[in-house]
Amino acid sequence: MKFTKDHEWVEVAGDVATVGITAYAAEQLGDVVFVETPDVGKAVKQGEALAVVESVKAASDVYAPVSGEVVEANAELGDSPETVNALPETGGWFAKIKLSNPAELDALMDRDAYEAFLSTL
């Protein structure tokens, strides 16, 4: 699993990356009440808005940690947005992206680096 400074995570299997927000981000948001996932087939670039998550505190964009094409969106989040809070780094994923530039993963943090980053916040 790799992480961004915007608190997204990505886990890669083959050439497909599953994307979500970290436990830290879910905690900061508070109770998630709405999630807008991207359309399948959407092309995204690293750093662009990928999805929207709304909580009782705020609405926030979820940014694509990698570039590629959305091949699957987590439709369950529409009916059960609280899954983002309950399982942020597993079942609360937002989208699966077919990687167009796997080298982008090299710029992301591993868990140890991400934990060190969190300690500076």
mmCIF file with all atom_site columns, C-alpha atoms in Angstrom:
data_model
loop_
_atom_site.group_PDB
_atom_site.id
_atom_site.type_symbol
_atom_site.label_atom_id
_atom_site.label_alt_id
_atom_site.label_comp_id
_atom_site.label_asym_id
_atom_site.label_entity_id
_atom_site.label_seq_id
_atom_site.pdbx_PDB_ins_code
_atom_site.Cartn_x
_atom_site.Cartn_y
_atom_site.Cartn_z
_atom_site.occupancy
_atom_site.B_iso_or_equiv
_atom_site.pdbx_formal_charge
_atom_site.auth_seq_id
_atom_site.auth_comp_id
_atom_site.auth_asym_id
_atom_site.auth_atom_id
_atom_site.pdbx_PDB_model_num
ATOM 1   C CA . MET A 1 1   ? 0.000   0.000  0.000   1.00 0.00 ? 1   MET A CA 1
ATOM 2   C CA . LYS A 1 2   ? 1.227   3.496  -0.907  1.00 0.00 ? 2   LYS A CA 1
ATOM 3   C CA . PHE A 1 3   ? 0.034   6.886  0.362   1.00 0.00 ? 3   PHE A CA 1
ATOM 4   C CA . THR A 1 4   ? -0.205  10.553 -0.683  1.00 0.00 ? 4   THR A CA 1
ATOM 5   C CA . LYS A 1 5   ? 0.176   13.709 1.382   1.00 0.00 ? 5   LYS A CA 1
ATOM 6   C CA . ASP A 1 6   ? -3.523  14.326 0.664   1.00 0.00 ? 6   ASP A CA 1
ATOM 7   C CA . HIS A 1 7   ? -4.308  11.125 2.625   1.00 0.00 ? 7   HIS A CA 1
ATOM 8   C CA . GLU A 1 8   ? -5.276  8.848  -0.236  1.00 0.00 ? 8   GLU A CA 1
ATOM 9   C CA . TRP A 1 9   ? -4.040  5.273  -0.389  1.00 0.00 ? 9   TRP A CA 1
ATOM 10  C CA . VAL A 1 10  ? -3.437  3.032  -3.354  1.00 0.00 ? 10  VAL A CA 1
ATOM 11  C CA . GLU A 1 11  ? -2.964  -0.724 -3.464  1.00 0.00 ? 11  GLU A CA 1
ATOM 12  C CA . VAL A 1 12  ? -1.836  -2.296 -6.726  1.00 0.00 ? 12  VAL A CA 1
ATOM 13  C CA . ALA A 1 13  ? -2.624  -5.757 -8.066  1.00 0.00 ? 13  ALA A CA 1
ATOM 14  C CA . GLY A 1 14  ? -1.172  -6.317 -11.525 1.00 0.00 ? 14  GLY A CA 1
ATOM 15  C CA . ASP A 1 15  ? -1.922  -3.139 -13.489 1.00 0.00 ? 15  ASP A CA 1
ATOM 16  C CA . VAL A 1 16  ? -4.981  -2.098 -11.453 1.00 0.00 ? 16  VAL A CA 1
ATOM 17  C CA . ALA A 1 17  ? -4.796  0.243  -8.459  1.00 0.00 ? 17  ALA A CA 1
ATOM 18  C CA . THR A 1 18  ? -7.506  0.322  -5.808  1.00 0.00 ? 18  THR A CA 1
ATOM 19  C CA . VAL A 1 19  ? -7.888  3.826  -4.333  1.00 0.00 ? 19  VAL A CA 1
ATOM 20  C CA . GLY A 1 20  ? -9.373  5.094  -1.078  1.00 0.00 ? 20  GLY A CA 1
ATOM 21  C CA . ILE A 1 21  ? -8.768  7.512  1.772   1.00 0.00 ? 21  ILE A CA 1
ATOM 22  C CA . THR A 1 22  ? -6.696  6.736  4.834   1.00 0.00 ? 22  THR A CA 1
ATOM 23  C CA . ALA A 1 23  ? -7.978  6.057  8.337   1.00 0.00 ? 23  ALA A CA 1
ATOM 24  C CA . TYR A 1 24  ? -6.537  9.453  9.316   1.00 0.00 ? 24  TYR A CA 1
ATOM 25  C CA . ALA A 1 25  ? -8.571  11.221 6.602   1.00 0.00 ? 25  ALA A CA 1
ATOM 26  C CA . ALA A 1 26  ? -11.747 9.366  7.563   1.00 0.00 ? 26  ALA A CA 1
ATOM 27  C CA . GLU A 1 27  ? -11.231 10.334 11.201  1.00 0.00 ? 27  GLU A CA 1
ATOM 28  C CA . GLN A 1 28  ? -10.657 13.989 10.292  1.00 0.00 ? 28  GLN A CA 1
ATOM 29  C CA . LEU A 1 29  ? -13.802 14.082 8.149   1.00 0.00 ? 29  LEU A CA 1
ATOM 30  C CA . GLY A 1 30  ? -16.081 12.692 10.826  1.00 0.00 ? 30  GLY A CA 1
ATOM 31  C CA . ASP A 1 31  ? -19.215 10.763 9.906   1.00 0.00 ? 31  ASP A CA 1
ATOM 32  C CA . VAL A 1 32  ? -19.366 10.317 6.131   1.00 0.00 ? 32  VAL A CA 1
ATOM 33  C CA . VAL A 1 33  ? -22.915 10.850 4.830   1.00 0.00 ? 33  VAL A CA 1
ATOM 34  C CA . PHE A 1 34  ? -22.445 10.873 1.037   1.00 0.00 ? 34  PHE A CA 1
ATOM 35  C CA . VAL A 1 35  ? -19.924 9.585  -1.492  1.00 0.00 ? 35  VAL A CA 1
ATOM 36  C CA . GLU A 1 36  ? -19.769 10.357 -5.210  1.00 0.00 ? 36  GLU A CA 1
ATOM 37  C CA . THR A 1 37  ? -17.625 7.817  -7.029  1.00 0.00 ? 37  THR A CA 1
ATOM 38  C CA . PRO A 1 38  ? -16.247 8.339  -10.548 1.00 0.00 ? 38  PRO A CA 1
ATOM 39  C CA . ASP A 1 39  ? -17.834 6.924  -13.676 1.00 0.00 ? 39  ASP A CA 1
ATOM 40  C CA . VAL A 1 40  ? -16.335 3.750  -15.099 1.00 0.00 ? 40  VAL A CA 1
ATOM 41  C CA . GLY A 1 41  ? -14.339 4.669  -18.203 1.00 0.00 ? 41  GLY A CA 1
ATOM 42  C CA . LYS A 1 42  ? -13.302 8.072  -16.861 1.00 0.00 ? 42  LYS A CA 1
ATOM 43  C CA . ALA A 1 43  ? -9.682  8.961  -17.588 1.00 0.00 ? 43  ALA A CA 1
ATOM 44  C CA . VAL A 1 44  ? -7.906  10.519 -14.609 1.00 0.00 ? 44  VAL A CA 1
ATOM 45  C CA . LYS A 1 45  ? -4.514  12.121 -14.145 1.00 0.00 ? 45  LYS A CA 1
ATOM 46  C CA . GLN A 1 46  ? -2.461  11.932 -10.976 1.00 0.00 ? 46  GLN A CA 1
ATOM 47  C CA . GLY A 1 47  ? -3.533  14.742 -8.639  1.00 0.00 ? 47  GLY A CA 1
ATOM 48  C CA . GLU A 1 48  ? -6.915  15.378 -10.292 1.00 0.00 ? 48  GLU A CA 1
ATOM 49  C CA . ALA A 1 49  ? -10.199 15.113 -8.418  1.00 0.00 ? 49  ALA A CA 1
ATOM 50  C CA . LEU A 1 50  ? -11.441 11.530 -8.592  1.00 0.00 ? 50  LEU A CA 1
ATOM 51  C CA . ALA A 1 51  ? -14.374 11.377 -6.182  1.00 0.00 ? 51  ALA A CA 1
ATOM 52  C CA . VAL A 1 52  ? -16.243 13.464 -3.617  1.00 0.00 ? 52  VAL A CA 1
ATOM 53  C CA . VAL A 1 53  ? -16.832 12.575 0.008   1.00 0.00 ? 53  VAL A CA 1
ATOM 54  C CA . GLU A 1 54  ? -19.201 14.544 2.228   1.00 0.00 ? 54  GLU A CA 1
ATOM 55  C CA . SER A 1 55  ? -19.335 14.311 5.984   1.00 0.00 ? 55  SER A CA 1
ATOM 56  C CA . VAL A 1 56  ? -21.202 16.089 8.717   1.00 0.00 ? 56  VAL A CA 1
ATOM 57  C CA . LYS A 1 57  ? -18.229 18.496 8.842   1.00 0.00 ? 57  LYS A CA 1
ATOM 58  C CA . ALA A 1 58  ? -17.268 19.144 5.207   1.00 0.00 ? 58  ALA A CA 1
ATOM 59  C CA . ALA A 1 59  ? -17.234 18.071 1.584   1.00 0.00 ? 59  ALA A CA 1
ATOM 60  C CA . SER A 1 60  ? -13.859 17.087 0.180   1.00 0.00 ? 60  SER A CA 1
ATOM 61  C CA . ASP A 1 61  ? -12.435 15.943 -3.102  1.00 0.00 ? 61  ASP A CA 1
ATOM 62  C CA . VAL A 1 62  ? -10.571 12.659 -3.259  1.00 0.00 ? 62  VAL A CA 1
ATOM 63  C CA . TYR A 1 63  ? -7.605  12.999 -5.604  1.00 0.00 ? 63  TYR A CA 1
ATOM 64  C CA . ALA A 1 64  ? -6.273  10.339 -7.939  1.00 0.00 ? 64  ALA A CA 1
ATOM 65  C CA . PRO A 1 65  ? -2.908  9.122  -6.615  1.00 0.00 ? 65  PRO A CA 1
ATOM 66  C CA . VAL A 1 66  ? -2.157  7.638  -10.051 1.00 0.00 ? 66  VAL A CA 1
ATOM 67  C CA . SER A 1 67  ? -3.140  8.233  -13.669 1.00 0.00 ? 67  SER A CA 1
ATOM 68  C CA . GLY A 1 68  ? -5.250  5.835  -15.663 1.00 0.00 ? 68  GLY A CA 1
ATOM 69  C CA . GLU A 1 69  ? -8.769  4.739  -16.517 1.00 0.00 ? 69  GLU A CA 1
ATOM 70  C CA . VAL A 1 70  ? -11.441 4.000  -13.926 1.00 0.00 ? 70  VAL A CA 1
ATOM 71  C CA . VAL A 1 71  ? -12.374 0.334  -14.422 1.00 0.00 ? 71  VAL A CA 1
ATOM 72  C CA . GLU A 1 72  ? -14.602 -0.061 -11.367 1.00 0.00 ? 72  GLU A CA 1
ATOM 73  C CA . ALA A 1 73  ? -16.316 2.181  -8.822  1.00 0.00 ? 73  ALA A CA 1
ATOM 74  C CA . ASN A 1 74  ? -17.452 1.050  -5.372  1.00 0.00 ? 74  ASN A CA 1
ATOM 75  C CA . ALA A 1 75  ? -21.222 1.289  -5.914  1.00 0.00 ? 75  ALA A CA 1
ATOM 76  C CA . GLU A 1 76  ? -21.885 0.102  -2.348  1.00 0.00 ? 76  GLU A CA 1
ATOM 77  C CA . LEU A 1 77  ? -20.720 3.476  -1.000  1.00 0.00 ? 77  LEU A CA 1
ATOM 78  C CA . GLY A 1 78  ? -23.809 5.148  -2.480  1.00 0.00 ? 78  GLY A CA 1
ATOM 79  C CA . ASP A 1 79  ? -26.066 3.185  -0.143  1.00 0.00 ? 79  ASP A CA 1
ATOM 80  C CA . SER A 1 80  ? -23.583 2.777  2.711   1.00 0.00 ? 80  SER A CA 1
ATOM 81  C CA . PRO A 1 81  ? -21.266 5.830  2.871   1.00 0.00 ? 81  PRO A CA 1
ATOM 82  C CA . GLU A 1 82  ? -20.471 4.994  6.501   1.00 0.00 ? 82  GLU A CA 1
ATOM 83  C CA . THR A 1 83  ? -18.284 2.167  5.132   1.00 0.00 ? 83  THR A CA 1
ATOM 84  C CA . VAL A 1 84  ? -15.634 4.851  4.493   1.00 0.00 ? 84  VAL A CA 1
ATOM 85  C CA . ASN A 1 85  ? -15.439 5.444  8.263   1.00 0.00 ? 85  ASN A CA 1
ATOM 86  C CA . ALA A 1 86  ? -15.787 1.803  9.281   1.00 0.00 ? 86  ALA A CA 1
ATOM 87  C CA . LEU A 1 87  ? -13.319 0.303  6.765   1.00 0.00 ? 87  LEU A CA 1
ATOM 88  C CA . PRO A 1 88  ? -11.339 3.194  5.262   1.00 0.00 ? 88  PRO A CA 1
ATOM 89  C CA . GLU A 1 89  ? -8.350  1.150  4.092   1.00 0.00 ? 89  GLU A CA 1
ATOM 90  C CA . THR A 1 90  ? -10.261 -1.940 2.932   1.00 0.00 ? 90  THR A CA 1
ATOM 91  C CA . GLY A 1 91  ? -13.998 -2.044 2.093   1.00 0.00 ? 91  GLY A CA 1
ATOM 92  C CA . GLY A 1 92  ? -14.326 1.749  1.900   1.00 0.00 ? 92  GLY A CA 1
ATOM 93  C CA . TRP A 1 93  ? -12.359 2.032  -1.360  1.00 0.00 ? 93  TRP A CA 1
ATOM 94  C CA . PHE A 1 94  ? -13.648 4.477  -3.993  1.00 0.00 ? 94  PHE A CA 1
ATOM 95  C CA . ALA A 1 95  ? -12.402 3.255  -7.358  1.00 0.00 ? 95  ALA A CA 1
ATOM 96  C CA . LYS A 1 96  ? -10.129 0.888  -9.230  1.00 0.00 ? 96  LYS A CA 1
ATOM 97  C CA . ILE A 1 97  ? -7.878  2.477  -11.843 1.00 0.00 ? 97  ILE A CA 1
ATOM 98  C CA . LYS A 1 98  ? -6.035  0.709  -14.658 1.00 0.00 ? 98  LYS A CA 1
ATOM 99  C CA . LEU A 1 99  ? -2.578  2.265  -14.437 1.00 0.00 ? 99  LEU A CA 1
ATOM 100 C CA . SER A 1 100 ? -1.330  4.241  -17.424 1.00 0.00 ? 100 SER A CA 1
ATOM 101 C CA . ASN A 1 101 ? 1.993   5.179  -15.800 1.00 0.00 ? 101 ASN A CA 1
ATOM 102 C CA . PRO A 1 102 ? 3.118   2.721  -13.089 1.00 0.00 ? 102 PRO A CA 1
ATOM 103 C CA . ALA A 1 103 ? 6.246   4.840  -12.468 1.00 0.00 ? 103 ALA A CA 1
ATOM 104 C CA . GLU A 1 104 ? 3.991   7.354  -10.658 1.00 0.00 ? 104 GLU A CA 1
ATOM 105 C CA . LEU A 1 105 ? 3.844   4.893  -7.762  1.00 0.00 ? 105 LEU A CA 1
ATOM 106 C CA . ASP A 1 106 ? 7.506   5.637  -7.041  1.00 0.00 ? 106 ASP A CA 1
ATOM 107 C CA . ALA A 1 107 ? 6.590   9.169  -5.877  1.00 0.00 ? 107 ALA A CA 1
ATOM 108 C CA . LEU A 1 108 ? 4.173   7.877  -3.226  1.00 0.00 ? 108 LEU A CA 1
ATOM 109 C CA . MET A 1 109 ? 4.993   7.079  0.397   1.00 0.00 ? 109 MET A CA 1
ATOM 110 C CA . ASP A 1 110 ? 5.092   3.632  1.958   1.00 0.00 ? 110 ASP A CA 1
ATOM 111 C CA . ARG A 1 111 ? 3.310   3.143  5.294   1.00 0.00 ? 111 ARG A CA 1
ATOM 112 C CA . ASP A 1 112 ? 6.381   4.007  7.394   1.00 0.00 ? 112 ASP A CA 1
ATOM 113 C CA . ALA A 1 113 ? 6.945   7.253  5.496   1.00 0.00 ? 113 ALA A CA 1
ATOM 114 C CA . TYR A 1 114 ? 3.241   8.113  5.724   1.00 0.00 ? 114 TYR A CA 1
ATOM 115 C CA . GLU A 1 115 ? 3.204   7.499  9.497   1.00 0.00 ? 115 GLU A CA 1
ATOM 116 C CA . ALA A 1 116 ? 6.268   9.764  9.817   1.00 0.00 ? 116 ALA A CA 1
ATOM 117 C CA . PHE A 1 117 ? 4.444   12.410 7.725   1.00 0.00 ? 117 PHE A CA 1
ATOM 118 C CA . LEU A 1 118 ? 1.399   12.194 10.026  1.00 0.00 ? 118 LEU A CA 1
ATOM 119 C CA . SER A 1 119 ? 3.584   12.845 13.042  1.00 0.00 ? 119 SER A CA 1
ATOM 120 C CA . THR A 1 120 ? 4.449   16.264 11.567  1.00 0.00 ? 120 THR A CA 1
ATOM 121 C CA . LEU A 1 121 ? 0.801   17.390 11.331  1.00 0.00 ? 121 LEU A CA 1
#
